[in-house]
Coordinates of N, CA, C and O in Angstrom, one line a residue:
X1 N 179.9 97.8 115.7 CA 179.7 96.9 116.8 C 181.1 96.7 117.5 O 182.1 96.5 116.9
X2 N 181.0 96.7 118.8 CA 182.4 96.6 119.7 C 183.0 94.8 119.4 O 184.1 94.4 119.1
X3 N 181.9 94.2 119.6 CA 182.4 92.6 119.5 C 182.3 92.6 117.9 O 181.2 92.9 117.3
X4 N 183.2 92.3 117.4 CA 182.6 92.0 115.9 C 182.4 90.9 115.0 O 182.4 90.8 113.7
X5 N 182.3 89.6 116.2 CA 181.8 88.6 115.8 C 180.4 88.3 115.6 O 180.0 87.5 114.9
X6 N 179.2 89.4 116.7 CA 178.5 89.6 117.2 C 177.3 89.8 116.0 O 177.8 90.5 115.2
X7 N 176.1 89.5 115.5 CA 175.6 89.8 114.7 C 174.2 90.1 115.3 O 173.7 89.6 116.4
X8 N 173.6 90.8 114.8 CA 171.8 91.5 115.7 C 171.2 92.2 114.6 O 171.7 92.7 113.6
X9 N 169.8 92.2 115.0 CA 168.8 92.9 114.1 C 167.9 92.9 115.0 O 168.0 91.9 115.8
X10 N 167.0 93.6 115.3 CA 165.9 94.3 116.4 C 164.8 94.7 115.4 O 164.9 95.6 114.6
X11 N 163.6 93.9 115.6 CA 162.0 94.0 114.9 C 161.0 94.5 116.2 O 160.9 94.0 117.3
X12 N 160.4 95.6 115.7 CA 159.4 96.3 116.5 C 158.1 96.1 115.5 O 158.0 96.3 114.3
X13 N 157.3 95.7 116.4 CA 156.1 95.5 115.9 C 155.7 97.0 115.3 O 156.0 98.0 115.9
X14 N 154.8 96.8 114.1 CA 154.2 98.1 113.5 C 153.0 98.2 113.5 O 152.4 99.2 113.7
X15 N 152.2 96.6 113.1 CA 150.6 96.7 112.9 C 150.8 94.7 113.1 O 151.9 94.1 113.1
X16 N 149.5 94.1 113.1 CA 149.3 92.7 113.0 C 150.5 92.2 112.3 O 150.0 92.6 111.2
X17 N 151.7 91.6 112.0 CA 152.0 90.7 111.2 C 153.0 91.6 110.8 O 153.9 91.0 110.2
X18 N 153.0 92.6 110.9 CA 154.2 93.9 110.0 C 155.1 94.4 111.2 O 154.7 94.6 112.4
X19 N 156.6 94.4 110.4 CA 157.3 94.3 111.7 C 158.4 95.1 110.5 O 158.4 94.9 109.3
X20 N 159.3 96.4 111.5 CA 160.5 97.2 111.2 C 161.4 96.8 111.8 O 161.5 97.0 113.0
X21 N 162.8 95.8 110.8 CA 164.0 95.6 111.0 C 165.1 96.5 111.5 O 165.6 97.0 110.5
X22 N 165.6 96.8 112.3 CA 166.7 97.7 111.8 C 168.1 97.1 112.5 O 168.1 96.3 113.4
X23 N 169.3 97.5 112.0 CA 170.4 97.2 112.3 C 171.5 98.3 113.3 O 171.3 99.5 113.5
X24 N 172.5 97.5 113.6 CA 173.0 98.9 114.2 C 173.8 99.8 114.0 O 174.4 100.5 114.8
X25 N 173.8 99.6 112.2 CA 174.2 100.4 111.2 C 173.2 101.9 110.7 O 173.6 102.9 110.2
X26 N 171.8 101.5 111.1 CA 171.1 102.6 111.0 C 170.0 101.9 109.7 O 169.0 102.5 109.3
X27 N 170.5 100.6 109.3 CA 169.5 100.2 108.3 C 168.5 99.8 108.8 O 168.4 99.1 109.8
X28 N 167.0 100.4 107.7 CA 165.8 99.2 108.5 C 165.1 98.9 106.8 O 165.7 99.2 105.8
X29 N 164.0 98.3 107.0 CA 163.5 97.3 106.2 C 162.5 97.0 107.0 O 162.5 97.0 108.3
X30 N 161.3 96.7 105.7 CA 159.8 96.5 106.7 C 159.5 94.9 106.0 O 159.7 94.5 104.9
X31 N 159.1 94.3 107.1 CA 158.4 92.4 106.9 C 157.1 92.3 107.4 O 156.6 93.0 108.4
X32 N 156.7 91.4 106.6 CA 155.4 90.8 106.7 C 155.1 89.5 106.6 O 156.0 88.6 106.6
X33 N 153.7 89.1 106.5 CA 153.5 87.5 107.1 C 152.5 87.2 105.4 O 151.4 86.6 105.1
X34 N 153.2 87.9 104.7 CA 152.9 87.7 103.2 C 151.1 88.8 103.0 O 150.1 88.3 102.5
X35 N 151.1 89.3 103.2 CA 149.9 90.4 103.0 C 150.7 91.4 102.7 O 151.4 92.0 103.6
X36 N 150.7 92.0 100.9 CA 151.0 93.5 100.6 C 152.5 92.7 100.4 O 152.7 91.5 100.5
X37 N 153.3 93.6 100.2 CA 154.8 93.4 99.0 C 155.7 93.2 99.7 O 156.7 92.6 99.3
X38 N 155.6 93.8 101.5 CA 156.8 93.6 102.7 C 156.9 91.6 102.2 O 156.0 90.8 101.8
X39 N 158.6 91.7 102.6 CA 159.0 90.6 101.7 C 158.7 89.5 103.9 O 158.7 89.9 105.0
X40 N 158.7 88.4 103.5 CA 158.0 87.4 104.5 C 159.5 86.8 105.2 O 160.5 86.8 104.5
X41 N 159.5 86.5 106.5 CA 160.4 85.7 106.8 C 161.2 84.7 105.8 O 162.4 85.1 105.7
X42 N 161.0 83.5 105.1 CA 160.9 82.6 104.4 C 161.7 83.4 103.4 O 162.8 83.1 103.0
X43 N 161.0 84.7 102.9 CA 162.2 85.0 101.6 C 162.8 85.8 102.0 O 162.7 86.7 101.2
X44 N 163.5 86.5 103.2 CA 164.3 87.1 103.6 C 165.6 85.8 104.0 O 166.8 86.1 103.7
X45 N 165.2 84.5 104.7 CA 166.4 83.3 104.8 C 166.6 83.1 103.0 O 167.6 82.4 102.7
X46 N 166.0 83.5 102.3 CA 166.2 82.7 100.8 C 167.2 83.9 100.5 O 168.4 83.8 100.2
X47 N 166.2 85.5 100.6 CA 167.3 86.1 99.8 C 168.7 86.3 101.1 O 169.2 87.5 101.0
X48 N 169.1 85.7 101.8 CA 169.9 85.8 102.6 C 171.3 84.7 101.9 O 172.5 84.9 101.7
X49 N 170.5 83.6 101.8 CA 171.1 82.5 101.3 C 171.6 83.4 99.9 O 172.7 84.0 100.0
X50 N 171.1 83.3 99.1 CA 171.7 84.4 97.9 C 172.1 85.3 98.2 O 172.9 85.3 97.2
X51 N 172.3 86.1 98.6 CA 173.4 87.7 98.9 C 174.5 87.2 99.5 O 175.6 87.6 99.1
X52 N 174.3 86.1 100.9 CA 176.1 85.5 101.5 C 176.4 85.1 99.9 O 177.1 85.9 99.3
X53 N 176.2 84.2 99.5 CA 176.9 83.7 97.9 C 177.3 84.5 97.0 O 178.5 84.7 96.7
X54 N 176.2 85.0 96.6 CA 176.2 86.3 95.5 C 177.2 87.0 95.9 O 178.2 87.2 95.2
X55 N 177.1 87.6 97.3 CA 178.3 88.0 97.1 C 179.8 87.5 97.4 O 180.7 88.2 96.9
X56 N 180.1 86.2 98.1 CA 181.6 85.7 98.2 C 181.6 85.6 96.6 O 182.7 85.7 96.0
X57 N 181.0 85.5 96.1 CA 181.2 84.7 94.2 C 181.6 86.3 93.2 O 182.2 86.3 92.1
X58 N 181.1 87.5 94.1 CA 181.1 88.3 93.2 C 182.5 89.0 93.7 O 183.1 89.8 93.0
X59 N 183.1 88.8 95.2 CA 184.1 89.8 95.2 C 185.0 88.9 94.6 O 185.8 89.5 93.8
X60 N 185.2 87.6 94.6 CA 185.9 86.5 94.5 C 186.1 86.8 92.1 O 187.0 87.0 91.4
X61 N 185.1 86.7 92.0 CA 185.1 86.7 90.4 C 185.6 88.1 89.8 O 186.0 88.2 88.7
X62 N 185.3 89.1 90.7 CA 185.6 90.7 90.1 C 186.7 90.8 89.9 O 187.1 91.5 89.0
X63 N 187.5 90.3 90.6 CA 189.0 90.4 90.5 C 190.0 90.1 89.5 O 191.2 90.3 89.4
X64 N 188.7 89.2 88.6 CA 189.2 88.9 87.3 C 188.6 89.5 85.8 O 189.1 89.6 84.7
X65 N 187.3 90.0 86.7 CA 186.5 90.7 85.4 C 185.0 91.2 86.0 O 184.3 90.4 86.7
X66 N 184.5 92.7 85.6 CA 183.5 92.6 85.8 C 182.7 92.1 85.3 O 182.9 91.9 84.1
X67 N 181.2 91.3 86.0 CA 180.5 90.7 85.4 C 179.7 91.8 84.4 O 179.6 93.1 84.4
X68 N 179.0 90.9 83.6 CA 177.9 91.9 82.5 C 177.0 91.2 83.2 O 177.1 92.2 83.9
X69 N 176.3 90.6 83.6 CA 175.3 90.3 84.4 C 175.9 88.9 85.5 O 176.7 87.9 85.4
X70 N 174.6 89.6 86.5 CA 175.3 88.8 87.7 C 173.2 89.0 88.1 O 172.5 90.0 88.3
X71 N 173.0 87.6 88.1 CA 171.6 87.2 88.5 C 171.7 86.0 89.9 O 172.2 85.0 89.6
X72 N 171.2 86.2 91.2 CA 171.1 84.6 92.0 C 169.5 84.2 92.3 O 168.7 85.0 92.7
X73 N 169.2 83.0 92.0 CA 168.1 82.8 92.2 C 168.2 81.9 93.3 O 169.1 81.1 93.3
X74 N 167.0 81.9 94.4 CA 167.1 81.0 95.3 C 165.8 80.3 95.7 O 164.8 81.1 96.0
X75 N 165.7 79.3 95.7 CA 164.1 78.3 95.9 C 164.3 77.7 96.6 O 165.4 77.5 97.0
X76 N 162.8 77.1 97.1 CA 162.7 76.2 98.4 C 161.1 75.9 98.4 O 160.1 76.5 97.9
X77 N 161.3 75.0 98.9 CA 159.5 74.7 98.9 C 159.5 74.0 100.9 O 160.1 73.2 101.6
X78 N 158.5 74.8 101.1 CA 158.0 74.8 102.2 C 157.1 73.8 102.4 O 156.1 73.7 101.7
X79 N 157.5 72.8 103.6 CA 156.8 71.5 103.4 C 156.6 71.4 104.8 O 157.5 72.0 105.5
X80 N 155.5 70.6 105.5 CA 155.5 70.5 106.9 C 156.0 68.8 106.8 O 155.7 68.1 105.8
X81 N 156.6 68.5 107.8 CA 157.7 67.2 107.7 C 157.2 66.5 108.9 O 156.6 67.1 109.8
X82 N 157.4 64.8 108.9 CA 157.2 63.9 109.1 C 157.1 64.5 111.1 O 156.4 63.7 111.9
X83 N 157.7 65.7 111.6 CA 157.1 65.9 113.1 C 155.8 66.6 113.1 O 155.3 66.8 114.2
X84 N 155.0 67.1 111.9 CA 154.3 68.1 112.3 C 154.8 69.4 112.0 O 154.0 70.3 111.8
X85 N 156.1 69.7 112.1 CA 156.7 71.1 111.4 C 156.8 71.5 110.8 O 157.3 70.7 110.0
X86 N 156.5 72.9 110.2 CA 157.0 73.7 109.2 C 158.3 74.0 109.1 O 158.9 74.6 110.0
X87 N 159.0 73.7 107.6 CA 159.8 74.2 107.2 C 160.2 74.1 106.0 O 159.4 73.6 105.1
X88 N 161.8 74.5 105.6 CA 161.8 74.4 104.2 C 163.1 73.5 103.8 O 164.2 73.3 104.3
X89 N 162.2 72.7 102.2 CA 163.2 71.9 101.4 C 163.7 72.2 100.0 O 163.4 73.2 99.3
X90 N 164.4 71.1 99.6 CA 165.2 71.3 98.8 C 165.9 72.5 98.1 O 166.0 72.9 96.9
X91 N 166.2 73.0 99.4 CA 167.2 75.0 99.0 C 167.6 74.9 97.6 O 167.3 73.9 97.0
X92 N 168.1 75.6 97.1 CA 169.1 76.2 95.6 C 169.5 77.1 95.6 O 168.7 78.0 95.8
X93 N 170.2 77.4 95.5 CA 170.8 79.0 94.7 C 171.5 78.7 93.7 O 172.5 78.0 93.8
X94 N 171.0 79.2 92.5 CA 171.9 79.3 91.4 C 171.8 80.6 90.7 O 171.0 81.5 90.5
X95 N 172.7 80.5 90.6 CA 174.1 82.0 89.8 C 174.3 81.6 88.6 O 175.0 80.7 88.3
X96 N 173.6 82.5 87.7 CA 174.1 83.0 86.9 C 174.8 84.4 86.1 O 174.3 85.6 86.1
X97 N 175.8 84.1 85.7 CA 176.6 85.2 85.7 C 177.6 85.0 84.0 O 178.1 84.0 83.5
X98 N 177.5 86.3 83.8 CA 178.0 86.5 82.4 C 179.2 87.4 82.2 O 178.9 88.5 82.7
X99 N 180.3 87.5 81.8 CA 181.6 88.0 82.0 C 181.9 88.1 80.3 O 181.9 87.2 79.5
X100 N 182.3 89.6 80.1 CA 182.7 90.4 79.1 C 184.0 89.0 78.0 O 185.0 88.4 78.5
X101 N 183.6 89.0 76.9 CA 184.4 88.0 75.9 C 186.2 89.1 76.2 O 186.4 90.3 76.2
X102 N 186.9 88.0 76.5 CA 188.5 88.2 76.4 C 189.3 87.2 77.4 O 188.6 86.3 77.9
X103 N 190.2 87.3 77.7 CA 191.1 86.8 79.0 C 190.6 87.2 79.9 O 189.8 86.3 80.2
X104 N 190.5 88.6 81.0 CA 189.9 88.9 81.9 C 188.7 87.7 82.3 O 188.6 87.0 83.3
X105 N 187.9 87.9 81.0 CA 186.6 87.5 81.0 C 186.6 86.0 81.4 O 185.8 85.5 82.2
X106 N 187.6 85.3 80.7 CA 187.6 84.1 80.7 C 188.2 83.3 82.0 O 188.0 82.2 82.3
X107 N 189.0 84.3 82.6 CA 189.5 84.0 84.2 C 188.5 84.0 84.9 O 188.4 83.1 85.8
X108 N 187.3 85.1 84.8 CA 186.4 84.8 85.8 C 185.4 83.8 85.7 O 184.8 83.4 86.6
X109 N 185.3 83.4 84.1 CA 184.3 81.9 83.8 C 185.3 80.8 84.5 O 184.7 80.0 85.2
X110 N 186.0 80.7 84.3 CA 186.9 79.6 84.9 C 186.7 79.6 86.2 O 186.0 78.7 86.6
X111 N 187.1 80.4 87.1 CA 187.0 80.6 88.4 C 185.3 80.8 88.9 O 185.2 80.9 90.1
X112 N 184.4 80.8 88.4 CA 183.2 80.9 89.2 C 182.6 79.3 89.4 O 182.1 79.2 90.5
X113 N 182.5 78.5 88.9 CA 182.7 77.1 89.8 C 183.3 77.2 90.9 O 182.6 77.3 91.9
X114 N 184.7 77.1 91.0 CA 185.4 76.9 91.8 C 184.8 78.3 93.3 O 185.0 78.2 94.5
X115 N 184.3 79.3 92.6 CA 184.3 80.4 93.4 C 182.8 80.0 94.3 O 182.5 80.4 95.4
X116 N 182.0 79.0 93.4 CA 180.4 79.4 94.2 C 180.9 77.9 94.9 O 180.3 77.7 95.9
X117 N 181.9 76.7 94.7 CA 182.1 75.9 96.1 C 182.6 76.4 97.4 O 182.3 76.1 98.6
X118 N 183.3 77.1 96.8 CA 184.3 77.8 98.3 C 183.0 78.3 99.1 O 182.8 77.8 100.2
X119 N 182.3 79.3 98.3 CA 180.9 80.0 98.9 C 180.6 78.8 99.8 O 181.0 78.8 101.0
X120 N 179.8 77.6 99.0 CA 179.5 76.8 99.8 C 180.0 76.1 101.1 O 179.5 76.0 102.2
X121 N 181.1 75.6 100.6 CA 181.8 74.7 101.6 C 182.5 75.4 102.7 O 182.9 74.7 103.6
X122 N 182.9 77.0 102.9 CA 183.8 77.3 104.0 C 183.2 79.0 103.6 O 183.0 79.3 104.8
X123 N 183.0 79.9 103.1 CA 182.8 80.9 103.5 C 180.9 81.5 103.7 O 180.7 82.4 104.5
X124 N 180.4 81.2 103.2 CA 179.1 81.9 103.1 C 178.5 81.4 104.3 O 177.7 80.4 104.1
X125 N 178.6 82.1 105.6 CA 178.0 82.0 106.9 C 176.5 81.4 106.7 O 176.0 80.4 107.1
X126 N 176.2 82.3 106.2 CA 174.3 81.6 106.4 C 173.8 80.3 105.9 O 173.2 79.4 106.6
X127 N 174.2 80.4 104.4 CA 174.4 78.3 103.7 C 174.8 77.2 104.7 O 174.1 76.2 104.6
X128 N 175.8 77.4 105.7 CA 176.9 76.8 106.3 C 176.0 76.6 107.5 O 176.1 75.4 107.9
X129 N 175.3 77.3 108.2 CA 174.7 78.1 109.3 C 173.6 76.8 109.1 O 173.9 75.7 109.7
X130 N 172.3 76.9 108.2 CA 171.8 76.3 107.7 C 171.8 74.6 107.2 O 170.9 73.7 107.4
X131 N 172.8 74.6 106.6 CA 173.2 73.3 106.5 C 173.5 72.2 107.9 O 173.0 71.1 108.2
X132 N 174.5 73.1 108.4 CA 175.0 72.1 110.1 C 174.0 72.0 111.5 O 174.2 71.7 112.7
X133 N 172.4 72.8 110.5 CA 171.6 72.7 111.5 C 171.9 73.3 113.0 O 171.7 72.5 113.9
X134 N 172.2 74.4 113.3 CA 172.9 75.5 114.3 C 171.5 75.4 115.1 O 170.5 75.4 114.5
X135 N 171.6 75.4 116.6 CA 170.3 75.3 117.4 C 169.5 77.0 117.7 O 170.1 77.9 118.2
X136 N 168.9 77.1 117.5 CA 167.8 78.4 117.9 C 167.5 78.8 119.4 O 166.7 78.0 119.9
X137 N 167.9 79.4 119.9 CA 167.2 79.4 121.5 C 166.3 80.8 121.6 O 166.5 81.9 122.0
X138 N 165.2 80.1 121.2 CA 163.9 81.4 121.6 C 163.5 81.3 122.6 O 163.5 80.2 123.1
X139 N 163.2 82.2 123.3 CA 162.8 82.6 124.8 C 162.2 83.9 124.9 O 162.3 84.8 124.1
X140 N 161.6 84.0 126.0 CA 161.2 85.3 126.5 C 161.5 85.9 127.0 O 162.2 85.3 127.8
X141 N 161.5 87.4 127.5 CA 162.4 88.2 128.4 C 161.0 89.4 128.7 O 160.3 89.7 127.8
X142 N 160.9 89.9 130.2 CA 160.3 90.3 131.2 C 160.4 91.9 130.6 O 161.6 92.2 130.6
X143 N 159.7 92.8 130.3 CA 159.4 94.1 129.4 C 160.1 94.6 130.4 O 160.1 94.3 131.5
X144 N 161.1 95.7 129.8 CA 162.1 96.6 130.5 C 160.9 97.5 131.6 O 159.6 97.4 131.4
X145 N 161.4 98.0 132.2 CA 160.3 98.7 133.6 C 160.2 100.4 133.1 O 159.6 101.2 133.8

């Protein structure tokens, strides 16, 4: 991307409710409105929330030790709220992560607290994004000719 602050993803409808992501890296990925296994809006923001973390926590911790396992889980319960809206509460992500017995090992147990606040509080764009409540502007635009 020339701007590279710039972030995009482009969904072309496929069938009712099924829609192909792609980036402008060349990646795509297929979503759905929860019919069949295509993963739904709702856990694409969840596993989004876990991968920004998962990964500031994992380049941040590697550097001390590979993990022996590295699991993020992320929940939310979907509630319609006091306007009439859909959306979702009480987020989580928790990380669990296991690091090889020695020094190495023990640098990166020590450092993964400290590593999944940082996540939170200043690098993990989407958590941050999410949290400060950032405004949406949907609109429509007139089919190219």
């Amino acid at each position: 991307m020339a701007d590279d602050t710039r972030r995009a993803v482009t969904l072309r409808r496929t069938s009712l409710g099924r829609y192909e992501v792609s980036n402008a890296r060349g990646g795509t990925m297929t979503i759905g409105t929860g019919e069949g296994a295509d993963f739904t809006p709702v856990e694409l923001l969840l596993a989004a929330l876990g991968g920004c973390t998962g990964a500031d926590v994992d380049h941040i911790t590697s550097k001390r030790a590979e993990p022996s396992s590295f699991v993020v889980e992320v929940t939310g319960s979907k509630i319609r709220d006091e306007t009439g809206g859909n959306r979702l509460a009480d987020l989580a992500v928790e990380l669990s992560v296991t690091f090889p017995e020695g020094p190495a090992g023990d640098a990166a147990r020590e450092m993964l607290p400290r590593a999944a606040r940082m996540s939170h509080d200043r690098l993990c764009t989407v958590s941050r994004t999410v949290e400060l409540g950032t405004p949406v502007d949907t609109r429509t635009t007139p089919p190219a000719a």
